[in-house]
C-alpha cells in the first residue's frame, strides 16, 4: 500500500507490504503524527479487517504493516477517521 502525504512529505513510501489486498484508506493528523487506516485482506479469507499505522510528519512508519483495530470476525467497510479532543475517532460499517 502506497500513500502520499502531500502537504508534509514529498516522497512516496510503503506503510503496509503484507500479502493480500489493502483498500479504502483514510488519514487523520494529531498535530504530531498521522494515523492511516485501511481495509485489509491479509487473512486470506473473504473478510476485510480494519488496520492502522502511525506515521511521523517526517515519513517514518511507526507501526510497519499496521495494527489490527477491530477485533470482530466480520468484514469492516467504509471506515473514516478524525482527530479531536485529544483522541482519534474511527467509525466503520460492520458488514455481517
mmCIF file with all atom_site columns, C-alpha atoms in Angstrom:
data_model
loop_
_atom_site.group_PDB
_atom_site.id
_atom_site.type_symbol
_atom_site.label_atom_id
_atom_site.label_alt_id
_atom_site.label_comp_id
_atom_site.label_asym_id
_atom_site.label_entity_id
_atom_site.label_seq_id
_atom_site.pdbx_PDB_ins_code
_atom_site.Cartn_x
_atom_site.Cartn_y
_atom_site.Cartn_z
_atom_site.occupancy
_atom_site.B_iso_or_equiv
_atom_site.pdbx_formal_charge
_atom_site.auth_seq_id
_atom_site.auth_comp_id
_atom_site.auth_asym_id
_atom_site.auth_atom_id
_atom_site.pdbx_PDB_model_num
ATOM 1  C CA . UNK A 1 1  ? 0.000   0.000   0.000  1.00 0.00 ? 1  UNK A CA 1
ATOM 2  C CA . UNK A 1 2  ? 1.475   3.311   -1.046 1.00 0.00 ? 2  UNK A CA 1
ATOM 3  C CA . UNK A 1 3  ? 0.460   6.723   0.271  1.00 0.00 ? 3  UNK A CA 1
ATOM 4  C CA . UNK A 1 4  ? 1.417   10.252  -0.493 1.00 0.00 ? 4  UNK A CA 1
ATOM 5  C CA . UNK A 1 5  ? 1.126   12.759  2.323  1.00 0.00 ? 5  UNK A CA 1
ATOM 6  C CA . UNK A 1 6  ? 1.456   15.745  0.008  1.00 0.00 ? 6  UNK A CA 1
ATOM 7  C CA . UNK A 1 7  ? 1.274   18.605  2.467  1.00 0.00 ? 7  UNK A CA 1
ATOM 8  C CA . UNK A 1 8  ? 4.258   17.497  4.570  1.00 0.00 ? 8  UNK A CA 1
ATOM 9  C CA . UNK A 1 9  ? 6.087   14.826  2.602  1.00 0.00 ? 9  UNK A CA 1
ATOM 10 C CA . UNK A 1 10 ? 7.370   14.828  -0.933 1.00 0.00 ? 10 UNK A CA 1
ATOM 11 C CA . UNK A 1 11 ? 8.288   11.160  -1.377 1.00 0.00 ? 11 UNK A CA 1
ATOM 12 C CA . UNK A 1 12 ? 6.224   8.021   -1.789 1.00 0.00 ? 12 UNK A CA 1
ATOM 13 C CA . UNK A 1 13 ? 6.718   5.226   0.756  1.00 0.00 ? 13 UNK A CA 1
ATOM 14 C CA . UNK A 1 14 ? 5.142   1.934   1.796  1.00 0.00 ? 14 UNK A CA 1
ATOM 15 C CA . UNK A 1 15 ? 3.174   1.573   5.007  1.00 0.00 ? 15 UNK A CA 1
ATOM 16 C CA . UNK A 1 16 ? 1.984   -1.999  4.553  1.00 0.00 ? 16 UNK A CA 1
ATOM 17 C CA . UNK A 1 17 ? 3.763   -4.642  2.471  1.00 0.00 ? 17 UNK A CA 1
ATOM 18 C CA . UNK A 1 18 ? 1.985   -7.796  3.678  1.00 0.00 ? 18 UNK A CA 1
ATOM 19 C CA . UNK A 1 19 ? 0.312   -10.290 1.379  1.00 0.00 ? 19 UNK A CA 1
ATOM 20 C CA . UNK A 1 20 ? -3.282  -9.687  0.437  1.00 0.00 ? 20 UNK A CA 1
ATOM 21 C CA . UNK A 1 21 ? -5.019  -6.514  -0.608 1.00 0.00 ? 21 UNK A CA 1
ATOM 22 C CA . UNK A 1 22 ? -5.408  -3.256  1.276  1.00 0.00 ? 22 UNK A CA 1
ATOM 23 C CA . UNK A 1 23 ? -8.202  -0.843  0.299  1.00 0.00 ? 23 UNK A CA 1
ATOM 24 C CA . UNK A 1 24 ? -10.078 2.317   1.204  1.00 0.00 ? 24 UNK A CA 1
ATOM 25 C CA . UNK A 1 25 ? -7.602  4.241   3.301  1.00 0.00 ? 25 UNK A CA 1
ATOM 26 C CA . UNK A 1 26 ? -8.254  7.326   5.381  1.00 0.00 ? 26 UNK A CA 1
ATOM 27 C CA . UNK A 1 27 ? -5.862  9.623   7.257  1.00 0.00 ? 27 UNK A CA 1
ATOM 28 C CA . UNK A 1 28 ? -6.046  11.957  10.274 1.00 0.00 ? 28 UNK A CA 1
ATOM 29 C CA . UNK A 1 29 ? -3.334  14.188  11.776 1.00 0.00 ? 29 UNK A CA 1
ATOM 30 C CA . UNK A 1 30 ? -2.999  14.812  15.523 1.00 0.00 ? 30 UNK A CA 1
ATOM 31 C CA . UNK A 1 31 ? -0.576  17.716  15.248 1.00 0.00 ? 31 UNK A CA 1
ATOM 32 C CA . UNK A 1 32 ? 2.452   15.422  15.529 1.00 0.00 ? 32 UNK A CA 1
ATOM 33 C CA . UNK A 1 33 ? 1.722   12.135  13.730 1.00 0.00 ? 33 UNK A CA 1
ATOM 34 C CA . UNK A 1 34 ? -0.654  10.813  11.106 1.00 0.00 ? 34 UNK A CA 1
ATOM 35 C CA . UNK A 1 35 ? -2.853  7.788   11.689 1.00 0.00 ? 35 UNK A CA 1
ATOM 36 C CA . UNK A 1 36 ? -3.605  5.932   8.464  1.00 0.00 ? 36 UNK A CA 1
ATOM 37 C CA . UNK A 1 37 ? -6.376  3.307   8.500  1.00 0.00 ? 37 UNK A CA 1
ATOM 38 C CA . UNK A 1 38 ? -7.460  0.854   5.810  1.00 0.00 ? 38 UNK A CA 1
ATOM 39 C CA . UNK A 1 39 ? -9.471  -2.284  4.998  1.00 0.00 ? 39 UNK A CA 1
ATOM 40 C CA . UNK A 1 40 ? -7.043  -5.210  4.998  1.00 0.00 ? 40 UNK A CA 1
ATOM 41 C CA . UNK A 1 41 ? -7.429  -8.618  3.348  1.00 0.00 ? 41 UNK A CA 1
ATOM 42 C CA . UNK A 1 42 ? -4.194  -10.234 4.613  1.00 0.00 ? 42 UNK A CA 1
ATOM 43 C CA . UNK A 1 43 ? -6.123  -13.051 6.330  1.00 0.00 ? 43 UNK A CA 1
ATOM 44 C CA . UNK A 1 44 ? -6.763  -14.773 3.003  1.00 0.00 ? 44 UNK A CA 1
ATOM 45 C CA . UNK A 1 45 ? -10.430 -15.259 3.875  1.00 0.00 ? 45 UNK A CA 1
ATOM 46 C CA . UNK A 1 46 ? -13.420 -13.371 2.495  1.00 0.00 ? 46 UNK A CA 1
ATOM 47 C CA . UNK A 1 47 ? -13.221 -10.958 5.448  1.00 0.00 ? 47 UNK A CA 1
ATOM 48 C CA . UNK A 1 48 ? -11.705 -7.479  5.450  1.00 0.00 ? 48 UNK A CA 1
ATOM 49 C CA . UNK A 1 49 ? -10.342 -6.236  8.770  1.00 0.00 ? 49 UNK A CA 1
ATOM 50 C CA . UNK A 1 50 ? -9.532  -2.732  9.980  1.00 0.00 ? 50 UNK A CA 1
ATOM 51 C CA . UNK A 1 51 ? -5.812  -1.972  10.297 1.00 0.00 ? 51 UNK A CA 1
ATOM 52 C CA . UNK A 1 52 ? -3.961  1.236   11.016 1.00 0.00 ? 52 UNK A CA 1
ATOM 53 C CA . UNK A 1 53 ? -0.464  2.614   11.278 1.00 0.00 ? 53 UNK A CA 1
ATOM 54 C CA . UNK A 1 54 ? 1.044   5.771   12.740 1.00 0.00 ? 54 UNK A CA 1
ATOM 55 C CA . UNK A 1 55 ? 3.361   7.785   10.520 1.00 0.00 ? 55 UNK A CA 1
ATOM 56 C CA . UNK A 1 56 ? 5.511   10.702  11.681 1.00 0.00 ? 56 UNK A CA 1
ATOM 57 C CA . UNK A 1 57 ? 5.453   14.020  9.849  1.00 0.00 ? 57 UNK A CA 1
ATOM 58 C CA . UNK A 1 58 ? 8.931   13.162  8.514  1.00 0.00 ? 58 UNK A CA 1
ATOM 59 C CA . UNK A 1 59 ? 7.633   9.908   6.973  1.00 0.00 ? 59 UNK A CA 1
ATOM 60 C CA . UNK A 1 60 ? 8.797   7.297   9.496  1.00 0.00 ? 60 UNK A CA 1
ATOM 61 C CA . UNK A 1 61 ? 6.305   4.436   9.771  1.00 0.00 ? 61 UNK A CA 1
ATOM 62 C CA . UNK A 1 62 ? 5.874   3.698   13.489 1.00 0.00 ? 62 UNK A CA 1
ATOM 63 C CA . UNK A 1 63 ? 3.727   0.578   13.040 1.00 0.00 ? 63 UNK A CA 1
ATOM 64 C CA . UNK A 1 64 ? 5.087   -1.267  9.968  1.00 0.00 ? 64 UNK A CA 1
ATOM 65 C CA . UNK A 1 65 ? 2.308   -3.281  8.294  1.00 0.00 ? 65 UNK A CA 1
ATOM 66 C CA . UNK A 1 66 ? -0.191  -1.844  10.773 1.00 0.00 ? 66 UNK A CA 1
ATOM 67 C CA . UNK A 1 67 ? -2.030  -2.978  13.863 1.00 0.00 ? 67 UNK A CA 1
ATOM 68 C CA . UNK A 1 68 ? -5.491  -4.543  13.766 1.00 0.00 ? 68 UNK A CA 1
ATOM 69 C CA . UNK A 1 69 ? -8.042  -2.120  15.248 1.00 0.00 ? 69 UNK A CA 1
ATOM 70 C CA . UNK A 1 70 ? -11.314 -4.027  15.030 1.00 0.00 ? 70 UNK A CA 1
ATOM 71 C CA . UNK A 1 71 ? -11.419 -7.434  16.716 1.00 0.00 ? 71 UNK A CA 1
ATOM 72 C CA . UNK A 1 72 ? -14.656 -8.784  15.302 1.00 0.00 ? 72 UNK A CA 1
ATOM 73 C CA . UNK A 1 73 ? -14.655 -11.526 12.686 1.00 0.00 ? 73 UNK A CA 1
ATOM 74 C CA . UNK A 1 74 ? -16.894 -9.709  10.231 1.00 0.00 ? 74 UNK A CA 1
ATOM 75 C CA . UNK A 1 75 ? -15.941 -7.536  7.298  1.00 0.00 ? 75 UNK A CA 1
ATOM 76 C CA . UNK A 1 76 ? -15.163 -3.893  8.099  1.00 0.00 ? 76 UNK A CA 1
ATOM 77 C CA . UNK A 1 77 ? -16.178 -1.386  5.424  1.00 0.00 ? 77 UNK A CA 1
ATOM 78 C CA . UNK A 1 78 ? -16.470 2.362   4.817  1.00 0.00 ? 78 UNK A CA 1
ATOM 79 C CA . UNK A 1 79 ? -14.164 3.405   7.646  1.00 0.00 ? 79 UNK A CA 1
ATOM 80 C CA . UNK A 1 80 ? -13.438 7.023   8.458  1.00 0.00 ? 80 UNK A CA 1
ATOM 81 C CA . UNK A 1 81 ? -11.094 8.647   10.966 1.00 0.00 ? 81 UNK A CA 1
ATOM 82 C CA . UNK A 1 82 ? -10.990 12.027  12.706 1.00 0.00 ? 82 UNK A CA 1
ATOM 83 C CA . UNK A 1 83 ? -8.867  13.684  15.405 1.00 0.00 ? 83 UNK A CA 1
ATOM 84 C CA . UNK A 1 84 ? -10.288 15.942  18.089 1.00 0.00 ? 84 UNK A CA 1
ATOM 85 C CA . UNK A 1 85 ? -10.352 16.484  21.822 1.00 0.00 ? 85 UNK A CA 1
ATOM 86 C CA . UNK A 1 86 ? -7.046  14.676  22.252 1.00 0.00 ? 86 UNK A CA 1
ATOM 87 C CA . UNK A 1 87 ? -8.167  11.399  20.705 1.00 0.00 ? 87 UNK A CA 1
ATOM 88 C CA . UNK A 1 88 ? -8.813  9.679   17.397 1.00 0.00 ? 88 UNK A CA 1
ATOM 89 C CA . UNK A 1 89 ? -12.324 8.571   16.478 1.00 0.00 ? 89 UNK A CA 1
ATOM 90 C CA . UNK A 1 90 ? -12.724 5.766   13.962 1.00 0.00 ? 90 UNK A CA 1
ATOM 91 C CA . UNK A 1 91 ? -16.149 4.910   12.577 1.00 0.00 ? 91 UNK A CA 1
ATOM 92 C CA . UNK A 1 92 ? -16.854 1.983   10.271 1.00 0.00 ? 92 UNK A CA 1
ATOM 93 C CA . UNK A 1 93 ? -19.623 -0.252  8.981  1.00 0.00 ? 93 UNK A CA 1
ATOM 94 C CA . UNK A 1 94 ? -19.551 -3.852  10.185 1.00 0.00 ? 94 UNK A CA 1
ATOM 95 C CA . UNK A 1 95 ? -20.792 -5.992  7.310  1.00 0.00 ? 95 UNK A CA 1
ATOM 96 C CA . UNK A 1 96 ? -22.042 -9.223  8.912  1.00 0.00 ? 96 UNK A CA 1
#
